[in-house]
Short mmCIF file of C-alpha atoms and ligand atoms in Angstrom, two decimals:
data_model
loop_
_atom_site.label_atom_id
_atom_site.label_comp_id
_atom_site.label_asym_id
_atom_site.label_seq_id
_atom_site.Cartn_x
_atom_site.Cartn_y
_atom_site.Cartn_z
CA UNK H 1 -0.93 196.34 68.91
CA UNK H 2 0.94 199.16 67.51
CA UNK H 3 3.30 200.64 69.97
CA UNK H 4 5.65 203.79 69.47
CA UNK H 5 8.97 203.64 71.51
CA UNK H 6 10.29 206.93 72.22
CA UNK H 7 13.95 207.17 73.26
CA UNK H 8 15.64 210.21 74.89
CA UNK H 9 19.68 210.97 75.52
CA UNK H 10 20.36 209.05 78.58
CA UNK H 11 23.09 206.18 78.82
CA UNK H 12 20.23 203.83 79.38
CA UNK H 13 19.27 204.43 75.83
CA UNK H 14 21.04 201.54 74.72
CA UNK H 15 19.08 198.90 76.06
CA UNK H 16 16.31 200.58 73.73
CA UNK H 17 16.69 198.51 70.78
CA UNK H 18 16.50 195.63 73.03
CA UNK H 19 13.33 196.44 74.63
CA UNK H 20 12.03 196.93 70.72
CA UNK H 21 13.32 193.22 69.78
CA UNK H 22 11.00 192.40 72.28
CA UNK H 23 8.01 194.08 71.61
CA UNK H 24 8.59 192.85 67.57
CA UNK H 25 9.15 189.43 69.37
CA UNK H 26 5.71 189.54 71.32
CA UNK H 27 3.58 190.53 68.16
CA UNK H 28 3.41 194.27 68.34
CA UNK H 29 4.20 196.44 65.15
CA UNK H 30 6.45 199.04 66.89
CA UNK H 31 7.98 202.79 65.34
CA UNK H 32 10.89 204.38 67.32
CA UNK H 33 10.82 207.91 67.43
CA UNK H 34 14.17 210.02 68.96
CA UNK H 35 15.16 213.32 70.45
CA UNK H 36 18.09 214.66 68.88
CA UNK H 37 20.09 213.43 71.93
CA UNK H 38 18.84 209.83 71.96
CA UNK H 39 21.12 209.47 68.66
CA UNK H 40 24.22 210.32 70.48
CA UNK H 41 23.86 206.83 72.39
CA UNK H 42 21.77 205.03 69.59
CA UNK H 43 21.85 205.04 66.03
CA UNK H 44 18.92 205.59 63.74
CA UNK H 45 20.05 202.52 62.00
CA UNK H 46 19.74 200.27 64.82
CA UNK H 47 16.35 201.51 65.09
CA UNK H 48 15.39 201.59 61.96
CA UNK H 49 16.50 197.58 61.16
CA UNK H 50 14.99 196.40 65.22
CA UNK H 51 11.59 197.97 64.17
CA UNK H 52 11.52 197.25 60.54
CA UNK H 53 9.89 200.88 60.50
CA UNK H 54 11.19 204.62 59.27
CA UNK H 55 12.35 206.65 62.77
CA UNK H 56 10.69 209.94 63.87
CA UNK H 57 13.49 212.60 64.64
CA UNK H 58 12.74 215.62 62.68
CA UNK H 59 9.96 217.26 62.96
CA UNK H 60 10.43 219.11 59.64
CA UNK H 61 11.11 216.08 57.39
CA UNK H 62 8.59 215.01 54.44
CA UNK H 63 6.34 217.43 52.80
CA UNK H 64 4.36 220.24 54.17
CA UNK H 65 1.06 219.21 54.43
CA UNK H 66 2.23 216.06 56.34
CA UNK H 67 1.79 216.45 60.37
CA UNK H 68 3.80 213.45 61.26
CA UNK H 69 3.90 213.85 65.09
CA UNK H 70 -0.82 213.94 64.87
CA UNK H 71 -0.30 210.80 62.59
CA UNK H 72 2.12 208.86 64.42
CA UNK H 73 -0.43 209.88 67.59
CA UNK H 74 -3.34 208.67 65.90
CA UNK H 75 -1.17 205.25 64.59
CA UNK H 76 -0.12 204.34 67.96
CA UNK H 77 -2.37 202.44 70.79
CA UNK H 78 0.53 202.94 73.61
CA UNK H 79 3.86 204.85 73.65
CA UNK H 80 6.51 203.51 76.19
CA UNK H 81 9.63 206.26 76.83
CA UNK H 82 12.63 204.19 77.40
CA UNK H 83 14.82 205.90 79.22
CA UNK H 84 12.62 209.12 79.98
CA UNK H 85 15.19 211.89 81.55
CA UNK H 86 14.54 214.51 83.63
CA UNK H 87 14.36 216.55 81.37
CA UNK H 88 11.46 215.21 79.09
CA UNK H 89 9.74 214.63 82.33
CA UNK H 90 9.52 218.28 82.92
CA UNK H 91 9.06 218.66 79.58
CA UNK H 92 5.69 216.89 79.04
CA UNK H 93 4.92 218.38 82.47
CA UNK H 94 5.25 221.53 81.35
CA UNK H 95 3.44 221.51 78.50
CA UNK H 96 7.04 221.66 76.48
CA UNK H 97 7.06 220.78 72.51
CA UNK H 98 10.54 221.88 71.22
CA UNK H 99 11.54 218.53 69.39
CA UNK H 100 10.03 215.48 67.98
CA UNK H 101 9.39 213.42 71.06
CA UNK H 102 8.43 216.43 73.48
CA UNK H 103 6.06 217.10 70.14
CA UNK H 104 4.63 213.66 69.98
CA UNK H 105 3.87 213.87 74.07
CA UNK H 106 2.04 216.91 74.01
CA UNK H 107 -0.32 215.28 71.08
CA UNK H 108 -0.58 211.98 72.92
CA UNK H 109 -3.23 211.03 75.40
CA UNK H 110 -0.93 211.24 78.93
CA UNK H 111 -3.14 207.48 79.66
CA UNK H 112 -1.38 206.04 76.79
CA UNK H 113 1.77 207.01 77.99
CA UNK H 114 4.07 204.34 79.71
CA UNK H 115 7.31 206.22 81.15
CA UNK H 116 10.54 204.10 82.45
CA UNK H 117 12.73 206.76 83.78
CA UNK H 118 16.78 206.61 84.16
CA UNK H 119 19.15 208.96 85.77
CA UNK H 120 21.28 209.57 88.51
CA UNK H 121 20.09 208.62 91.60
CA UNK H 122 20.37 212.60 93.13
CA UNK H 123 18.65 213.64 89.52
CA UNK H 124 15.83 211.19 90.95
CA UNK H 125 15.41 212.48 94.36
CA UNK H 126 15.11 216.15 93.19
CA UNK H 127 12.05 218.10 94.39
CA UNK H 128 11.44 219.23 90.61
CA UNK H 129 11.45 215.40 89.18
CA UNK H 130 9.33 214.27 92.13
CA UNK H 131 6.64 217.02 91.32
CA UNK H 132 6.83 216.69 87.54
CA UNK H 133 6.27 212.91 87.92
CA UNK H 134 3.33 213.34 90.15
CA UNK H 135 1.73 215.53 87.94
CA UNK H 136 2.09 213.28 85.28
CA UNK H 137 0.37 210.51 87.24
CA UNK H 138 -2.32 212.45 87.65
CA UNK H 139 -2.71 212.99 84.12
CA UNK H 140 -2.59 208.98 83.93
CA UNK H 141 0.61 208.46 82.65
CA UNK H 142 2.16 205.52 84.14
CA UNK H 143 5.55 204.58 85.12
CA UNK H 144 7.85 201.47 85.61
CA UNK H 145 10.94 201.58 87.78
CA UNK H 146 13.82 203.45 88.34
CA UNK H 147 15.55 200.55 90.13
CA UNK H 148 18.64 200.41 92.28
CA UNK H 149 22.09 199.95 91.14
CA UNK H 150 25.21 200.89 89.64
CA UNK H 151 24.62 203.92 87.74
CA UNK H 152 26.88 204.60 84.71
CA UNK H 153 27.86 207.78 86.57
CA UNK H 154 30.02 205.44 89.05
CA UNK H 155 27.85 206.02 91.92
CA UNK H 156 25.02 203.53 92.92
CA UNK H 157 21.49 204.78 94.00
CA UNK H 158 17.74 204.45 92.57
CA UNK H 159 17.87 205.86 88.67
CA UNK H 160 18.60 202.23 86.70
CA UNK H 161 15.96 202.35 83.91
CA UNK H 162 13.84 199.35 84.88
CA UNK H 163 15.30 196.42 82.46
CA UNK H 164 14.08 195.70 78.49
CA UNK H 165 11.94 192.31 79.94
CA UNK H 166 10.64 194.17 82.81
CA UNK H 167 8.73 196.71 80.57
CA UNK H 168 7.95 194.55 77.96
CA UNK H 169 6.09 192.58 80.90
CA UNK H 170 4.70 195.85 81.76
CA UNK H 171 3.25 196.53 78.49
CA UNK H 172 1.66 193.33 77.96
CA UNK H 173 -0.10 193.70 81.19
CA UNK H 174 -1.28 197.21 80.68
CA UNK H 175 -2.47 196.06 77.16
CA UNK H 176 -4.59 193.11 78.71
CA UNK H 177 -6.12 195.57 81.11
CA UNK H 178 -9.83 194.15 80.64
CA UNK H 179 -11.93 196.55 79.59
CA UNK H 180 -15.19 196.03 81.73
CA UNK H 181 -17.48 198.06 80.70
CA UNK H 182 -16.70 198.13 77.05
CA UNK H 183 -20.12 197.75 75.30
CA UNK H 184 -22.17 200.12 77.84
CA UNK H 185 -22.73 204.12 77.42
CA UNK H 186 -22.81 205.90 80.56
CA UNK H 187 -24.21 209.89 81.27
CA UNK H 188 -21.62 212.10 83.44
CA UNK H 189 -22.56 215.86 83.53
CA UNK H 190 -19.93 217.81 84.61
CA UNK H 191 -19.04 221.81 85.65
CA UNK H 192 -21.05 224.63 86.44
CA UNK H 193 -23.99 226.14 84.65
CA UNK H 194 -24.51 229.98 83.72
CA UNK H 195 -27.85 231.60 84.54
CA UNK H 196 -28.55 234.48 82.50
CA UNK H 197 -29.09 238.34 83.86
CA UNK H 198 -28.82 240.22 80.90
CA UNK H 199 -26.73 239.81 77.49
CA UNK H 200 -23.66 240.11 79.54
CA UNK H 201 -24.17 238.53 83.01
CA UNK H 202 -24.87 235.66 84.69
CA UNK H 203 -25.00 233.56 87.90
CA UNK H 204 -22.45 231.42 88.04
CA UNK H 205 -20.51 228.72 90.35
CA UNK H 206 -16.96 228.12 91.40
CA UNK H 207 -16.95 224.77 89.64
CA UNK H 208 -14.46 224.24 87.49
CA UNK H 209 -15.59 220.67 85.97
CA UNK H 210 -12.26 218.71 87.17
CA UNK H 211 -13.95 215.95 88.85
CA UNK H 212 -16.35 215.66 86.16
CA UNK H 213 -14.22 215.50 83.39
CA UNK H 214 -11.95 212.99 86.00
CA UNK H 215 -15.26 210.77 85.59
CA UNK H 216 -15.59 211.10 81.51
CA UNK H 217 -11.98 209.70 81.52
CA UNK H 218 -11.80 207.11 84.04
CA UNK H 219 -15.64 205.70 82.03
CA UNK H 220 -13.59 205.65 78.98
CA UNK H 221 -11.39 204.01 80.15
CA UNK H 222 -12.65 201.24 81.59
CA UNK H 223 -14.34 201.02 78.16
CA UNK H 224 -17.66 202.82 78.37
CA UNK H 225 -19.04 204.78 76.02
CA UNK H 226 -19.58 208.49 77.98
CA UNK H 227 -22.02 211.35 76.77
CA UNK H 228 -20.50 214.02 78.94
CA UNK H 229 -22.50 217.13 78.92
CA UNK H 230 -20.62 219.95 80.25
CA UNK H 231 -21.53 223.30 81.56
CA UNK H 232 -19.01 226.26 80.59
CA UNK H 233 -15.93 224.71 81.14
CA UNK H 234 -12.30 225.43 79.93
CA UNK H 235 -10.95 221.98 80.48
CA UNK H 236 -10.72 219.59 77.24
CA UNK H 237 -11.61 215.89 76.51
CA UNK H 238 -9.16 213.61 74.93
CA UNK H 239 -10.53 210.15 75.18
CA UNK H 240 -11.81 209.15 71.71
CA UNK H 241 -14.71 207.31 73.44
CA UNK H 242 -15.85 210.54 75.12
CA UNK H 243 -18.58 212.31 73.79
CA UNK H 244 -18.85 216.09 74.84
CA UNK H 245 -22.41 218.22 74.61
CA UNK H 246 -21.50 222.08 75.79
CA UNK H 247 -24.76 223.47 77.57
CA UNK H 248 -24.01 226.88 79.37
CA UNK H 249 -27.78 226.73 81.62
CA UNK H 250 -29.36 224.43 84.06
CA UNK H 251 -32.31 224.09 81.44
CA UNK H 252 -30.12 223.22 78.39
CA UNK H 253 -28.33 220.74 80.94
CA UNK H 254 -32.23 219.08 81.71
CA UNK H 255 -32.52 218.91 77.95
CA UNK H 256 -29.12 216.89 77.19
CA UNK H 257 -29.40 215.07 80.45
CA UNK H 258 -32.51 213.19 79.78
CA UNK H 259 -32.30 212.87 76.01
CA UNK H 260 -29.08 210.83 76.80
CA UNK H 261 -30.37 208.76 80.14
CA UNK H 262 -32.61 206.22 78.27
CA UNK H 263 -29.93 204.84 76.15
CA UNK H 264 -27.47 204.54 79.04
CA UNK H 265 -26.62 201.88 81.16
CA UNK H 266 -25.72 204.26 83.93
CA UNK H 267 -24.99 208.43 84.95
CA UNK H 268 -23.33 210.21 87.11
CA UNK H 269 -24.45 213.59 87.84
CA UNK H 270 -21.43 215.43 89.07
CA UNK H 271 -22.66 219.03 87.73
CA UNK H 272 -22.95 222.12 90.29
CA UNK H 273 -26.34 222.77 88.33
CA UNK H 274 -27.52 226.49 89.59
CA UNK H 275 -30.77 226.20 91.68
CA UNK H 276 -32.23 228.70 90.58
CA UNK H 277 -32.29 231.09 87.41
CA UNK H 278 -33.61 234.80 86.62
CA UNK H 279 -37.07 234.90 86.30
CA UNK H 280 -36.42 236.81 82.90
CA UNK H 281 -33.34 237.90 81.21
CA UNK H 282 -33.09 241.04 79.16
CA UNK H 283 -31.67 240.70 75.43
CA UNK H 284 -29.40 244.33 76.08
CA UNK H 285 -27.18 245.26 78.87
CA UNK H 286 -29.22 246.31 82.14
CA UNK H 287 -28.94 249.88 82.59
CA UNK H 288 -27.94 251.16 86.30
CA UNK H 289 -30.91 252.92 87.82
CA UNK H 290 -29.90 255.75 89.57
CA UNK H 291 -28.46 254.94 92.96
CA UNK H 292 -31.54 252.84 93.44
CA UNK H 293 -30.37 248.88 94.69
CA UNK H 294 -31.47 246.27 92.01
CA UNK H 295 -33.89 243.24 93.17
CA UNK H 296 -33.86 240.21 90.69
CA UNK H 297 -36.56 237.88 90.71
CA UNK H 298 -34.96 234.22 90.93
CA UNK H 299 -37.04 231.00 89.62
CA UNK H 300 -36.32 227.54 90.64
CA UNK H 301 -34.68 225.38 88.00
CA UNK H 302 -35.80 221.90 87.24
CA UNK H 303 -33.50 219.15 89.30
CA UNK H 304 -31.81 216.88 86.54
CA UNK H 305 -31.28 214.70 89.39
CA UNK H 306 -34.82 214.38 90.65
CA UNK H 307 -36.25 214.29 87.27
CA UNK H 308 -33.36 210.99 86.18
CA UNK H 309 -34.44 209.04 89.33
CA UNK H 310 -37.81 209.10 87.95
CA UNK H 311 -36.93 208.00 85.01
CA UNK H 312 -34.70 205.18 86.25
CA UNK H 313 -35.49 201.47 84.55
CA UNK H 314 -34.18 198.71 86.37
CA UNK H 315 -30.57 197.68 85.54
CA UNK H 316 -29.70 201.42 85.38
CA UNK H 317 -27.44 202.89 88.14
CA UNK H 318 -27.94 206.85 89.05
CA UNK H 319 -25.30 208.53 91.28
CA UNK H 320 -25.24 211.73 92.58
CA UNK H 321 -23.05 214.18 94.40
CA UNK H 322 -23.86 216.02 97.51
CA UNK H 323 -21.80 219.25 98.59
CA UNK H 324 -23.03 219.58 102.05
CA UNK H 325 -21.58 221.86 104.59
CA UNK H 326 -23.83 220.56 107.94
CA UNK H 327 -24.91 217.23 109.17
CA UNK H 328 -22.95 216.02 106.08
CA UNK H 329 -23.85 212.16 106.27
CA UNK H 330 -27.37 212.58 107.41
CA UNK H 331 -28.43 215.21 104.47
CA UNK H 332 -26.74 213.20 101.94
CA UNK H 333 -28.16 210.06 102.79
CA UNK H 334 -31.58 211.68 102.81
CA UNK H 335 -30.98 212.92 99.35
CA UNK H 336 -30.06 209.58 98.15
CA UNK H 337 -33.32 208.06 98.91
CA UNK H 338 -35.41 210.94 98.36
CA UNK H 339 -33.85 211.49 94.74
CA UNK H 340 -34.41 207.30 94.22
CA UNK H 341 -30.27 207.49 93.48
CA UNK H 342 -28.03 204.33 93.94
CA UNK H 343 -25.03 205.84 95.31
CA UNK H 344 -24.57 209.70 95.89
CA UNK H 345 -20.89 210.58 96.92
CA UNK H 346 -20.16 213.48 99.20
CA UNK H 347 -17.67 215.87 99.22
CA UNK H 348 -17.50 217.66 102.45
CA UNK H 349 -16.89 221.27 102.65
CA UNK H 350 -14.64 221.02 105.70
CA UNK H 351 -11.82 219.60 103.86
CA UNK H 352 -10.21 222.61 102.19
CA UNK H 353 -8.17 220.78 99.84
CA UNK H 354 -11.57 218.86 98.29
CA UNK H 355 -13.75 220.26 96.47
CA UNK H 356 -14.36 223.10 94.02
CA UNK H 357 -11.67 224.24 91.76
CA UNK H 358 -8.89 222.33 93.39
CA UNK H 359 -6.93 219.31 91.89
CA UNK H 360 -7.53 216.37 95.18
CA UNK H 361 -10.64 215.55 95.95
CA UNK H 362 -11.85 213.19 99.27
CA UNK H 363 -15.30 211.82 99.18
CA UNK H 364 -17.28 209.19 100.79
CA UNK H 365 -19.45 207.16 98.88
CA UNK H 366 -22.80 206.00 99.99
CA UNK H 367 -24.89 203.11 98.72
CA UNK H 368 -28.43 202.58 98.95
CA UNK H 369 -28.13 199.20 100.44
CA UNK H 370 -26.25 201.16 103.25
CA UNK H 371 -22.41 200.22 102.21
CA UNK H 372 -20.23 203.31 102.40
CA UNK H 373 -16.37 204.15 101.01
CA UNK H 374 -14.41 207.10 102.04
CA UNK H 375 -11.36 208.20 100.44
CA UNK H 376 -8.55 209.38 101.54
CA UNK H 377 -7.44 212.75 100.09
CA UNK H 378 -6.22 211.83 96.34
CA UNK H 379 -6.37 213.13 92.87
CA UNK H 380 -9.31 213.84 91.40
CA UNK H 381 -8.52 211.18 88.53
CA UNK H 382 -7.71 208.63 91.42
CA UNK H 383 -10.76 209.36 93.22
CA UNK H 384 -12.85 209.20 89.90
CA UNK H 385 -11.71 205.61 89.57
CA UNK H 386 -12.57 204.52 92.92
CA UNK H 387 -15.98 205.99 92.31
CA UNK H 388 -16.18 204.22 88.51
CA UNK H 389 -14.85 201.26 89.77
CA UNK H 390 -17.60 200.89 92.96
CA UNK H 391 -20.50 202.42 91.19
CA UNK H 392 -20.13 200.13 87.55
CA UNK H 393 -20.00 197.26 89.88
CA UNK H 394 -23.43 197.64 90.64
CA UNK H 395 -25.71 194.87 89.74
CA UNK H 396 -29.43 194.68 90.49
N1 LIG O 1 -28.52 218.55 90.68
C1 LIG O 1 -29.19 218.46 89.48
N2 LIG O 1 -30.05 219.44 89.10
C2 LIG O 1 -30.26 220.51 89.88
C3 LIG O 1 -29.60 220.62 91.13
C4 LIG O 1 -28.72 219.62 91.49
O1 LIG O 1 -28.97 217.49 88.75
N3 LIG O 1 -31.10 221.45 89.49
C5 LIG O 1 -27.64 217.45 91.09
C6 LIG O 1 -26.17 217.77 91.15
O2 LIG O 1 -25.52 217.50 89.92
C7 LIG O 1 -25.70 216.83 92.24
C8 LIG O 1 -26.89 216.73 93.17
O3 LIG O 1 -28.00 217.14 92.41
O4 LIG O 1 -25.46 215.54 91.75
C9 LIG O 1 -26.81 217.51 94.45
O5 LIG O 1 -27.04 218.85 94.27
P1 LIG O 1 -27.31 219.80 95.56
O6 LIG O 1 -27.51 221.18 95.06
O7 LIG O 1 -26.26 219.57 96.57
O8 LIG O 1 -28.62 219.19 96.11
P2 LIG O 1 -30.07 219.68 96.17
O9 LIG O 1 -30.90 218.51 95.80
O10 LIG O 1 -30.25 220.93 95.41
O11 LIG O 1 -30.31 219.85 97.70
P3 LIG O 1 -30.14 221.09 98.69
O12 LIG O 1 -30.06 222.35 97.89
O13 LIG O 1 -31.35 220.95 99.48
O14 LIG O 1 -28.88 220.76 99.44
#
C-alpha cells in the first residue's frame, strides 16, 4: 500500500523515522511529508534516506502547474500523523491549511486519516483538544494512543505518542479491514426535496441530508458501490466509490430512485421526500393580490418508498426511515409491512438532540422478522454504521 507519514514539531517526532523503517519493512511504499516545525526535531535527510522518497515541506516548491499536496492525496491509500500536536489537531478541525501538512489534511479524506497524538499530559486533557478530537472522529479519522508515561517535559501523565510498533500494528489492521460488501451497489437517497411555487419559491424541509450522506460514506466504506441521490443539499461527498445524482423535487427523486434500484443489491431511503407538491407552478414570480389571503392547491407526490417495495426482487434489502412523533413503534412497524420494507429505522421526535439538522442521531431499528436495535444517542456517522452494518447483513 502506499502510505504518507506526516510528521509535526513535537519531541515525539523522533521516533518518526522509526515508525517509517517499519512501514518500508512491512511492504508499504511510504512518502514523509513535514510542517516546518517537524524539521526542528527531524531532518529531511533522515526522511528522505528511511523512505527512499523526496519529502513534502513546501508547498511552493516545483513548478506552477504542479499541485503537489491534490497529488500526494490522490497517491496515498492511508496517511498516519506521527506525533499529531495540538495544534494540527485544531488545525484539521478547523478547517486550517496554512502549511504543507495542514494543506495535505484538508485535501485528504478524514477516513483515511490515522492520528497518534503526543503532548503534555495537561495539553491532552484540555477542553479544546478533547472537542477537536471528537470532531475529528466523527469525520472518521481514527486515532491510536496517547499512552502514559514520562513525558519529555519532566512530568508524567497521558500524552506519550503511542510507540513506532504499536502503529505500525495499527496500520496493518486498519488496512486488512475486510471490505464486505465490496462488489455490491447499494441506493441511499438522502436530504430534503424542493416543491416548486413559483420561479422563486418552494416548499421545503428542515433536512439537512447529514444522516444520509452518513449512509453514502459508511456503504463506501464497507466497500459498496453507492448511487446517492440527493435532494438540495450543501454537504459534499468525498468517497471515490460514491456516486452523487442532485434532484431538487420529489418527482426527479422517483425518477433517479427507481432507475438506480434494479441494479442494486440494496437502498436505503433516508430522504425527507415532500408529500405533497403544488398542483401547478408558475414560470414568473407570483404577484401579491391585494390584501386578499393566497390558497395553493397541493397534489400528492408519488412515494419512492411504496413504489421500491414493489419493485423489490428477492435478495434485495429495502430500508426505510420513519419520523414519527405519536405511537412511534406501532406506526413504524405498520409502515414497514405495509411499504413491503425489510428494516425501517425510526428516529423519534422526542429526542431533541436526534433528528433533523443536528449532528447525533438515536434510532431504533426494526426488522421484518420482528428483531429490533436501538441506539444510544451517537454521531450520525456512528449510527450510520450500526445501521450499514445490521441492514447489509441481511440474507434471504
Ligand atoms: N418516502 C418516500 N417517498 C415519499 C415519502 C416518503 O420515499 N413520497 C420515504 C422516506 O424517504 C422515508 C419513508 O418514506 O424513508 C417515511 O416517510 P414518512 O413521510 O415518514 O412516511 P409516510 O409513508 O409518508 O407516512 P405518513 O405520512 O403517514 O407518516
Amino acid at each position: 500500500m502506499r502510505i504518507i507519514v506526516g510528521i509535526t514539531g513535537g519531541i515525539a517526532a523522533y521516533k518518526a523515522p522509526e515508525l517509517v523503517r517499519l512501514l518500508v519493512k512491512a511492504g508499504h511504499e511510504v512518502r514523509c511529508a513535514a510542517t516546518p516545525h517537524a524539521l526542528e526535531f527531524v531532518t529531511r535527510t533522515t526522511l528522505e534516506t528511511v523512505s527512499a522518497n523526496p519529502l513534502y515541506c513546501d508547498l511552493f516548491r516545483g513548478n506552477a502547474t504542479e499541485t503537489e499536496h491534490i497529488s500526494l492525496k490522490d497517491w496515498g491509500e492511508m496517511l498516519v500523523i506521527a506525533p499529531a500536536t495540538a495544534n494540527i489537531i485544531g488545525k484539521m478541525a478547523s478547517g486550517i491549511a496554512d502549511e504543507p501538512l495542514s494543506t495535505l489534511l484538508l485535501a485528504m479524506p478524514p477516513q483515511r486519516v490515522l492520528m497518534a497524538p503526543a503532548m503534555n499530559s495537561q495539553m491532552w486533557a484540555h477542553p479544546a483538544v478533547q472537542r477537536n478530537l471528537a470532531t475529528l472522529r466523527t469525520w472518521g479519522v481514527r486515532t491510536i494512543g496517547p499512552d502514559d508515561g514520562d513525558l519529555a517535559c519532566g512530568s508524567s501523565g497521558t500524552g506519550r505518542m503511542a510507540q513506532p510498533e504499536a502503529i505500525a500494528r495499527q496500520v496493518a489492521s486498519l488496512l486488512q479491514q475486510p471490505h464486505p460488501l465490496q462488489g455490491e451497489r447499494w441506493l441511499v437517497t438522502a436530504g430534503p426535496t424542493y416543491e416548486r411555487i413559483d420561479s422563486v419559491r418552494f416548499i421545503g424541509n428542515y433536512s439537512s441530508g447529514k444522516m444520509g450522506f452518513a449512509l453514502a460514506e459508511a456503504l463506501a466504506e464497507a466497500g459498496a458501490d453507492v448511487e446517492l441521490v440527493a435532494g438540495p443539499s450543501a454537504l459534499r461527498t468525498a468517497h471515490p466509490r460514491i456516486h452523487r445524482t442532485d434532484v431538487e423535487s420529489a418527482r426527479q427523486m422517483y425518477t433517479a430512485a427507481t432507475e438506480a434500484f434494479p441494479a442494486c443489491r440494496g437502498a436505503i431511503l433516508s430522504a425527507a421526500v415532500a408529500d405533497y407538491r403544488p398542483e401547478t407552478c408558475a414560470d414568473h414570480k407570483l404577484k401579491k393580490q391585494g390584501d386578499q389571503g393566497l390558497t395553493l392547491s397541493l397534489v400528492q407526490n408519488p412515494d419512492i418508498l411504496a413504489t421500491l417495495g414493489t419493485m423489490k426482487q428477492a435478495g434485495q434489502v429495502l430500508v426505510g426511515f420513519a419520523l414519527e412523533t405519536d405511537n412511534e413503534l406501532q406506526n413504524a412497524e405498520s409502515k414497514l409491512h405495509r411499504k413491503n420494507l425489510d428494516y425501517i429505522v425510526m428516529n423519534s421526535l422526542r429526542d431533541t438532540s436526534a433528528g433533523f439538522g443536528v449532528d447525533t442521531n438515536k434510532v431504533t431499528l426494526l426488522a421484518a422478522d420482528g428483531q429490533r436495535t436501538a441506539t444510544p444517542l451517537l454521531s450520525k456517522q456512528e449510527v450510520a454504521r450500526i445501521i450499514v452494518e445490521t441492514v447489509t447483513r441481511h440474507k434471504e
